[in-house]
């Protein structure tokens, strides 16, 4: 049976995950309808591997979302970066999401 696992010489484990919240000005635009806050809240997520590679991402970052990101970041070390089902399990367990919800992490 073929495996999706890459050759053993590729980095395969999360060594740490870092969540860095950022805020920047969001001036009103003439074509925007409605009222919005003066700042955009985002988070930069860095996932470090055992071989020194770093994956980057960004997402929304209000306090509730930051708390969820930090919970997942704390649970990721040691996870296999190529096991997508395993990574999803780590996220679901870290967030305590009910298993009945399919296709969503909570």
Short mmCIF file of C-alpha atoms in Angstrom, two decimals:
data_model
loop_
_atom_site.label_atom_id
_atom_site.label_comp_id
_atom_site.label_asym_id
_atom_site.label_seq_id
_atom_site.Cartn_x
_atom_site.Cartn_y
_atom_site.Cartn_z
CA UNK A 1 0.00 0.00 0.00
CA UNK A 2 1.54 3.38 -0.99
CA UNK A 3 2.18 5.88 1.75
CA UNK A 4 1.93 9.66 1.60
CA UNK A 5 4.83 9.97 4.04
CA UNK A 6 7.83 11.67 2.41
CA UNK A 7 11.37 10.28 2.60
CA UNK A 8 12.84 10.17 6.10
CA UNK A 9 15.35 12.93 5.40
CA UNK A 10 12.65 15.62 5.28
CA UNK A 11 11.75 17.51 8.47
CA UNK A 12 8.85 15.83 10.10
CA UNK A 13 8.09 17.10 13.60
CA UNK A 14 6.88 20.37 15.03
CA UNK A 15 9.45 21.67 17.49
CA UNK A 16 7.47 24.76 18.52
CA UNK A 17 4.73 27.10 17.40
CA UNK A 18 4.75 30.84 18.04
CA UNK A 19 1.72 33.14 17.87
CA UNK A 20 2.50 36.86 17.50
CA UNK A 21 -0.45 39.27 17.67
CA UNK A 22 -0.19 42.42 15.56
CA UNK A 23 -2.41 45.47 15.08
CA UNK A 24 -2.25 48.09 12.40
CA UNK A 25 -4.30 51.11 11.41
CA UNK A 26 -7.37 50.50 9.28
CA UNK A 27 -8.43 53.91 7.97
CA UNK A 28 -11.93 54.20 6.56
CA UNK A 29 -12.17 53.81 2.81
CA UNK A 30 -14.63 55.67 0.62
CA UNK A 31 -16.02 52.42 -0.78
CA UNK A 32 -16.55 50.71 2.60
CA UNK A 33 -20.10 50.52 3.92
CA UNK A 34 -20.61 50.46 7.67
CA UNK A 35 -18.48 51.26 10.69
CA UNK A 36 -15.33 49.39 11.60
CA UNK A 37 -12.64 49.63 14.25
CA UNK A 38 -9.62 51.91 13.76
CA UNK A 39 -7.24 48.94 13.97
CA UNK A 40 -7.03 45.53 12.30
CA UNK A 41 -6.17 42.72 14.71
CA UNK A 42 -4.21 39.85 13.17
CA UNK A 43 -1.87 37.11 14.37
CA UNK A 44 1.23 35.79 12.65
CA UNK A 45 1.66 32.06 13.30
CA UNK A 46 5.10 30.46 12.98
CA UNK A 47 5.42 26.67 13.06
CA UNK A 48 9.03 25.52 13.51
CA UNK A 49 10.20 22.04 12.54
CA UNK A 50 12.87 19.87 14.11
CA UNK A 51 15.12 20.61 11.11
CA UNK A 52 14.91 24.39 11.41
CA UNK A 53 12.29 25.09 8.75
CA UNK A 54 9.56 27.59 9.57
CA UNK A 55 6.04 27.69 8.18
CA UNK A 56 4.21 31.03 8.32
CA UNK A 57 0.54 31.91 8.38
CA UNK A 58 -1.73 34.69 9.52
CA UNK A 59 -5.23 34.86 10.86
CA UNK A 60 -7.74 36.98 12.74
CA UNK A 61 -6.74 37.85 16.30
CA UNK A 62 -9.32 39.07 18.76
CA UNK A 63 -8.64 37.88 22.33
CA UNK A 64 -10.87 34.80 22.12
CA UNK A 65 -9.19 33.70 18.89
CA UNK A 66 -5.71 34.37 20.33
CA UNK A 67 -6.56 32.14 23.29
CA UNK A 68 -7.53 29.34 20.89
CA UNK A 69 -4.36 29.84 18.81
CA UNK A 70 -2.19 29.68 21.95
CA UNK A 71 -3.93 26.48 23.09
CA UNK A 72 -3.20 24.82 19.75
CA UNK A 73 0.38 26.18 19.65
CA UNK A 74 1.05 24.59 23.04
CA UNK A 75 -0.27 21.22 21.81
CA UNK A 76 1.62 21.08 18.48
CA UNK A 77 5.22 20.25 19.53
CA UNK A 78 6.06 16.69 18.57
CA UNK A 79 3.32 16.45 15.95
CA UNK A 80 4.20 14.99 12.55
CA UNK A 81 3.93 17.84 10.02
CA UNK A 82 2.96 15.41 7.24
CA UNK A 83 0.15 13.68 9.16
CA UNK A 84 -2.74 16.01 8.35
CA UNK A 85 -5.31 13.83 10.13
CA UNK A 86 -3.05 13.72 13.19
CA UNK A 87 -2.64 17.50 13.12
CA UNK A 88 -6.39 17.92 12.93
CA UNK A 89 -6.79 15.62 15.94
CA UNK A 90 -4.28 17.74 17.90
CA UNK A 91 -6.27 20.89 17.08
CA UNK A 92 -9.63 19.33 17.96
CA UNK A 93 -8.30 17.97 21.25
CA UNK A 94 -6.61 21.28 22.16
CA UNK A 95 -9.82 23.21 21.52
CA UNK A 96 -12.14 20.65 23.07
CA UNK A 97 -14.40 20.79 20.00
CA UNK A 98 -17.23 18.29 19.91
CA UNK A 99 -16.57 15.37 17.58
CA UNK A 100 -20.08 15.62 16.08
CA UNK A 101 -19.08 18.68 14.05
CA UNK A 102 -17.65 17.60 10.74
CA UNK A 103 -15.56 19.73 8.45
CA UNK A 104 -15.05 22.43 11.06
CA UNK A 105 -12.64 22.80 13.94
CA UNK A 106 -15.08 24.55 16.18
#
